[in-house]
């Protein structure tokens, strides 16, 4: 909250107190019967004056609150959504049957934008970083997601309307309450405003108990019925299915694409020549049974993910190309700024890594590459920040996690997660499958090393665990050095220790008779280790929606009688690169237009031809709404007019050159300013809006 808002809220509270005091004075004068009429009239006038002053302060405060959100953002969002649906970028799925919440269909321009974004993602990451791309099934056996932790822990906290049974996501109800209260209750004290804004900042950190306590404290009820709500409880977000007709083999629709890469690590490592580091990538559909889908493409039940798993030696997380991004400067939001109630600050990426704000160079490198990717698409760099996860948001095994958040009319939206997941995933699948997902570092000369030797006593383990003996033995042998030495110390001091066997899904008691743990010196020719993984995960639908908002603007028509909608997509992502318009319905012009269309097709440039008899201005307006960057108007048989969408400037180009000029600009070989220098300017008062 800025200082101006604080001072206005304090002034409003003081003025309200003055109004209340003056109202009491008027009431006392009228009730006493002793005061003359002139004294009462003077007191009433003073009260009216105070109320006017209070109203003036309220108007100023309301203006500040609206500028931070509220009605203006809602109106802008509706303009964007109306245009997107009318131009068929996306529409609700199964609309003729009433639709299904959280499911959307992409129309022709939406499909084109999505494919262009994915094509650039492949170029920017897969090709430039020499990644290994895979394509894995959407249906995933239960055992895989049990090992990854999704079966037990992939949950959101849910509350139910206690009378109707309608379900709501608990944190969304609290977030909506805080935002609505901040926007509509101008009488809030500065302290209360600060409290609500702090809740919004740390909401992701709340436990179920903390969420439930806040819901009760604020008296939050079911949105439509106002009925009381249940306490929050976890709901697993995966869609369950069965594999095969018998129903014996249980599975799920994958909630992410990453697990397909992890289970293929051994083969990918071999394919890469048994060398680290390397990265694998996958684009595909993922599924999450959202409790209460909302916010259009931002929270859906089926969506496209693009994920990278960069495998690296945990002892060396430097990156040979880090210097290429080290000088980038952008908004970063470390956890200490969040907890202290401050705002994101511009930071140089190299400084953030050297100071330890970002854990390591490889994580920092991908943060920089994500920044370049998003801004190249057309995301406004002033409305893009990288927020570090709070301590309670991160899994216990994670070294560091950052989200690329983009600001839109819904607030700051997480669109890309960049996490150092340590070696958790490969270890979990190693434990569950029994297949060692490890890497090797060969030494030039043998090295004498001190190794922890874990020897399970199978006889005693068999007596204690019978049929589960094998799983307990495997879990003991899979311990890392730190875990093994902690167990050794506990066994020596206490005689027994509780030990988690993830394949059993429970803790077991290990006694000092069941295992021996000691350190021995050995000569080794190689080092065997489980790689760490750095994971950038991209929500493609969220990125595209934010791109729609960042690209949208309106401008007044030439006649000044209407507002025209425009999407300022960069040519890189524009659904159609250019349009072709014969100025009038004329056979010669239409033949030239067909000739140009053939040239554009041969050059691989997406285009649209419009031979309707409507005015050229209306045709320009129609294609501006689709975000088409260039328009060709055929107004002679030898040369044509090329018009740029945002500046509305025009140049004259020969018919046989126009396709190459369009290709040059839309593929980024030249800018519009470059070609303006080479071709004569065309000015006409009759061919634009």
Short mmCIF file of C-alpha atoms in Angstrom, two decimals, residues 283-538:
data_model
loop_
_atom_site.label_atom_id
_atom_site.label_comp_id
_atom_site.label_asym_id
_atom_site.label_seq_id
_atom_site.Cartn_x
_atom_site.Cartn_y
_atom_site.Cartn_z
CA UNK A 283 5.11 -31.05 -25.08
CA UNK A 284 1.78 -32.68 -24.34
CA UNK A 285 -1.62 -32.66 -22.69
CA UNK A 286 -2.02 -32.87 -18.92
CA UNK A 287 -5.16 -33.29 -16.84
CA UNK A 288 -6.21 -31.97 -13.43
CA UNK A 289 -9.68 -32.36 -11.98
CA UNK A 290 -9.89 -28.80 -10.69
CA UNK A 291 -12.28 -28.26 -7.78
CA UNK A 292 -13.83 -25.06 -9.15
CA UNK A 293 -12.37 -24.09 -12.54
CA UNK A 294 -12.58 -20.39 -13.36
CA UNK A 295 -10.67 -17.56 -15.01
CA UNK A 296 -10.98 -18.96 -18.53
CA UNK A 297 -7.77 -20.48 -19.89
CA UNK A 298 -5.95 -19.83 -16.61
CA UNK A 299 -7.50 -22.71 -14.67
CA UNK A 300 -8.73 -25.62 -16.78
CA UNK A 301 -9.06 -29.38 -16.50
CA UNK A 302 -7.16 -30.29 -19.67
CA UNK A 303 -4.24 -28.19 -20.83
CA UNK A 304 -0.96 -28.20 -22.72
CA UNK A 305 2.34 -28.33 -20.84
CA UNK A 306 5.83 -27.90 -22.23
CA UNK A 307 8.38 -29.26 -19.76
CA UNK A 308 12.16 -29.57 -19.63
CA UNK A 309 14.14 -31.86 -17.34
CA UNK A 310 17.80 -30.77 -17.31
CA UNK A 311 19.94 -33.47 -15.67
CA UNK A 312 23.12 -32.28 -14.00
CA UNK A 313 25.84 -33.48 -11.63
CA UNK A 314 24.72 -32.40 -8.12
CA UNK A 315 28.35 -31.47 -7.35
CA UNK A 316 28.62 -29.12 -10.34
CA UNK A 317 25.60 -26.95 -11.19
CA UNK A 318 27.59 -24.38 -13.17
CA UNK A 319 26.45 -23.68 -16.75
CA UNK A 320 28.83 -23.05 -19.63
CA UNK A 321 26.44 -20.52 -21.23
CA UNK A 322 25.45 -18.62 -18.09
CA UNK A 323 27.46 -15.56 -19.12
CA UNK A 324 25.05 -15.12 -22.07
CA UNK A 325 22.22 -14.24 -19.65
CA UNK A 326 24.18 -12.93 -16.64
CA UNK A 327 23.68 -9.25 -17.53
CA UNK A 328 19.90 -9.47 -17.93
CA UNK A 329 18.01 -7.20 -15.54
CA UNK A 330 14.36 -7.73 -14.66
CA UNK A 331 11.87 -7.82 -11.78
CA UNK A 332 12.69 -10.44 -9.16
CA UNK A 333 10.74 -11.16 -5.98
CA UNK A 334 12.92 -13.09 -3.48
CA UNK A 335 11.19 -14.62 -0.47
CA UNK A 336 12.62 -12.07 1.99
CA UNK A 337 10.89 -9.23 0.08
CA UNK A 338 7.59 -11.14 0.12
CA UNK A 339 7.67 -11.91 3.84
CA UNK A 340 8.55 -8.31 4.73
CA UNK A 341 5.66 -6.94 2.64
CA UNK A 342 7.86 -5.24 0.03
CA UNK A 343 7.45 -5.24 -3.76
CA UNK A 344 9.49 -6.96 -6.45
CA UNK A 345 12.71 -5.19 -7.42
CA UNK A 346 14.81 -5.02 -10.56
CA UNK A 347 17.90 -7.21 -10.15
CA UNK A 348 20.77 -8.23 -12.41
CA UNK A 349 20.62 -12.00 -12.83
CA UNK A 350 24.37 -12.48 -12.43
CA UNK A 351 24.28 -10.60 -9.11
CA UNK A 352 21.32 -12.69 -7.89
CA UNK A 353 23.29 -15.89 -8.55
CA UNK A 354 26.61 -14.65 -7.11
CA UNK A 355 24.87 -13.48 -3.91
CA UNK A 356 23.06 -16.81 -3.49
CA UNK A 357 19.57 -15.38 -4.04
CA UNK A 358 19.30 -17.86 -6.92
CA UNK A 359 20.80 -21.18 -5.83
CA UNK A 360 23.06 -22.00 -8.80
CA UNK A 361 24.09 -21.04 -12.34
CA UNK A 362 22.02 -23.68 -14.14
CA UNK A 363 18.83 -22.56 -12.39
CA UNK A 364 19.79 -18.94 -13.12
CA UNK A 365 20.50 -19.74 -16.76
CA UNK A 366 17.01 -21.15 -17.27
CA UNK A 367 15.43 -18.17 -15.47
CA UNK A 368 17.20 -15.93 -17.99
CA UNK A 369 16.17 -18.06 -20.97
CA UNK A 370 12.55 -18.08 -19.78
CA UNK A 371 12.65 -14.26 -19.54
CA UNK A 372 13.94 -13.99 -23.13
CA UNK A 373 11.32 -16.48 -24.37
CA UNK A 374 8.36 -14.69 -22.78
CA UNK A 375 9.41 -11.18 -23.82
CA UNK A 376 10.07 -12.36 -27.40
CA UNK A 377 6.48 -13.64 -27.53
CA UNK A 378 5.19 -10.16 -26.67
CA UNK A 379 4.82 -10.33 -22.87
CA UNK A 380 5.32 -6.86 -21.37
CA UNK A 381 8.61 -6.94 -19.42
CA UNK A 382 7.19 -4.46 -16.88
CA UNK A 383 4.40 -6.91 -16.05
CA UNK A 384 6.65 -9.95 -15.73
CA UNK A 385 8.40 -10.95 -12.51
CA UNK A 386 10.21 -13.98 -11.11
CA UNK A 387 8.92 -14.90 -7.65
CA UNK A 388 10.85 -17.23 -5.36
CA UNK A 389 8.83 -19.86 -3.52
CA UNK A 390 8.36 -19.30 0.18
CA UNK A 391 9.94 -21.88 2.48
CA UNK A 392 6.64 -23.69 3.15
CA UNK A 393 5.75 -23.77 -0.58
CA UNK A 394 8.82 -25.80 -1.50
CA UNK A 395 9.03 -29.55 -1.21
CA UNK A 396 11.57 -30.70 1.38
CA UNK A 397 13.88 -32.05 -1.32
CA UNK A 398 13.90 -28.92 -3.53
CA UNK A 399 17.02 -26.73 -3.53
CA UNK A 400 15.30 -23.61 -4.94
CA UNK A 401 12.16 -22.77 -6.92
CA UNK A 402 11.08 -19.66 -8.87
CA UNK A 403 7.88 -18.89 -10.79
CA UNK A 404 7.66 -16.62 -13.80
CA UNK A 405 4.50 -14.65 -12.97
CA UNK A 406 2.72 -12.45 -15.50
CA UNK A 407 0.35 -9.68 -14.45
CA UNK A 408 -3.04 -9.59 -16.16
CA UNK A 409 -6.54 -8.43 -15.17
CA UNK A 410 -6.78 -11.40 -12.75
CA UNK A 411 -3.60 -10.33 -10.93
CA UNK A 412 -0.18 -12.00 -10.96
CA UNK A 413 -0.47 -15.43 -12.61
CA UNK A 414 2.10 -18.23 -12.36
CA UNK A 415 2.86 -19.25 -15.95
CA UNK A 416 6.25 -20.98 -15.72
CA UNK A 417 7.80 -22.84 -12.81
CA UNK A 418 11.60 -23.18 -12.69
CA UNK A 419 12.68 -25.58 -9.95
CA UNK A 420 15.85 -27.29 -8.79
CA UNK A 421 14.23 -30.58 -7.74
CA UNK A 422 17.51 -32.09 -6.52
CA UNK A 423 17.71 -35.88 -7.12
CA UNK A 424 14.29 -36.68 -5.67
CA UNK A 425 12.48 -37.92 -8.79
CA UNK A 426 15.14 -40.32 -10.06
CA UNK A 427 15.69 -41.69 -6.55
CA UNK A 428 11.95 -42.23 -6.03
CA UNK A 429 11.64 -44.19 -9.29
CA UNK A 430 14.84 -46.12 -8.52
CA UNK A 431 13.42 -47.17 -5.15
CA UNK A 432 10.04 -48.17 -6.54
CA UNK A 433 11.14 -49.89 -9.75
CA UNK A 434 14.41 -51.44 -8.60
CA UNK A 435 16.13 -50.05 -11.72
CA UNK A 436 19.13 -47.84 -10.95
CA UNK A 437 18.59 -44.45 -12.58
CA UNK A 438 22.14 -43.21 -12.08
CA UNK A 439 25.05 -41.61 -13.93
CA UNK A 440 28.76 -42.41 -13.92
CA UNK A 441 31.90 -40.30 -13.78
CA UNK A 442 34.99 -42.26 -14.85
CA UNK A 443 38.28 -41.32 -13.18
CA UNK A 444 41.53 -40.98 -15.13
CA UNK A 445 43.30 -42.70 -12.21
CA UNK A 446 41.75 -44.88 -9.50
CA UNK A 447 40.88 -42.95 -6.34
CA UNK A 448 40.95 -44.15 -2.76
CA UNK A 449 37.68 -43.11 -1.18
CA UNK A 450 35.94 -43.74 2.11
CA UNK A 451 32.57 -45.34 1.41
CA UNK A 452 29.65 -46.22 3.59
CA UNK A 453 28.94 -49.95 3.40
CA UNK A 454 25.38 -50.97 4.30
CA UNK A 455 24.92 -54.69 4.99
CA UNK A 456 21.32 -55.78 5.70
CA UNK A 457 21.09 -58.92 7.90
CA UNK A 458 18.56 -60.76 5.79
CA UNK A 459 17.81 -63.51 8.33
CA UNK A 460 16.65 -61.05 11.01
CA UNK A 461 14.87 -58.87 8.45
CA UNK A 462 13.07 -61.96 7.10
CA UNK A 463 11.86 -62.94 10.57
CA UNK A 464 10.60 -59.40 11.21
CA UNK A 465 9.09 -58.48 7.83
CA UNK A 466 8.48 -61.85 6.11
CA UNK A 467 7.07 -61.10 2.61
CA UNK A 468 8.12 -57.46 2.79
CA UNK A 469 11.76 -58.32 3.47
CA UNK A 470 12.93 -57.59 -0.10
CA UNK A 471 11.46 -54.07 -0.11
CA UNK A 472 13.01 -53.24 3.27
CA UNK A 473 16.41 -54.53 2.11
CA UNK A 474 16.23 -52.46 -1.09
CA UNK A 475 15.28 -49.34 0.87
CA UNK A 476 18.19 -49.83 3.30
CA UNK A 477 20.68 -50.34 0.47
CA UNK A 478 19.37 -47.22 -1.32
CA UNK A 479 20.19 -44.87 1.59
CA UNK A 480 22.63 -42.05 0.86
CA UNK A 481 25.66 -41.48 3.11
CA UNK A 482 24.06 -38.83 5.31
CA UNK A 483 20.94 -40.92 5.96
CA UNK A 484 22.99 -44.05 6.64
CA UNK A 485 25.30 -42.35 9.14
CA UNK A 486 22.32 -40.84 10.97
CA UNK A 487 20.81 -44.35 11.22
CA UNK A 488 24.12 -45.75 12.47
CA UNK A 489 24.29 -43.09 15.23
CA UNK A 490 20.70 -43.73 16.32
CA UNK A 491 21.15 -47.51 16.34
CA UNK A 492 24.28 -47.18 18.49
CA UNK A 493 22.60 -44.83 20.97
CA UNK A 494 19.03 -46.17 21.03
CA UNK A 495 19.22 -49.69 19.62
CA UNK A 496 16.42 -49.07 17.11
CA UNK A 497 15.16 -46.45 14.68
CA UNK A 498 12.03 -45.65 12.67
CA UNK A 499 12.73 -45.98 8.93
CA UNK A 500 10.47 -45.00 6.04
CA UNK A 501 10.12 -47.59 3.27
CA UNK A 502 8.47 -45.72 0.41
CA UNK A 503 7.60 -48.91 -1.49
CA UNK A 504 5.56 -50.01 1.54
CA UNK A 505 4.19 -46.51 2.11
CA UNK A 506 4.92 -46.62 5.85
CA UNK A 507 7.58 -46.48 8.58
CA UNK A 508 9.10 -49.66 9.98
CA UNK A 509 11.27 -50.25 13.06
CA UNK A 510 14.87 -51.24 12.32
CA UNK A 511 16.96 -52.68 15.19
CA UNK A 512 20.76 -52.88 15.48
CA UNK A 513 20.53 -56.62 14.74
CA UNK A 514 19.00 -56.05 11.30
CA UNK A 515 21.74 -54.00 9.59
CA UNK A 516 25.41 -53.11 9.93
CA UNK A 517 26.68 -49.77 8.71
CA UNK A 518 30.39 -48.90 8.54
CA UNK A 519 32.86 -46.87 6.56
CA UNK A 520 35.56 -48.61 4.50
CA UNK A 521 38.36 -47.32 2.29
CA UNK A 522 38.12 -48.54 -1.28
CA UNK A 523 39.75 -47.86 -4.61
CA UNK A 524 37.25 -46.70 -7.21
CA UNK A 525 37.57 -46.31 -10.96
CA UNK A 526 34.35 -44.33 -11.26
CA UNK A 527 31.83 -42.39 -9.25
CA UNK A 528 28.20 -43.50 -9.39
CA UNK A 529 25.61 -40.88 -8.48
CA UNK A 530 21.99 -39.86 -8.96
CA UNK A 531 21.76 -36.67 -11.06
CA UNK A 532 19.92 -33.58 -9.91
CA UNK A 533 17.28 -32.12 -12.19
CA UNK A 534 16.46 -28.50 -13.02
CA UNK A 535 12.86 -28.34 -14.28
CA UNK A 536 11.32 -25.43 -16.21
CA UNK A 537 7.58 -26.19 -16.68
CA UNK A 538 5.47 -24.00 -18.99
#
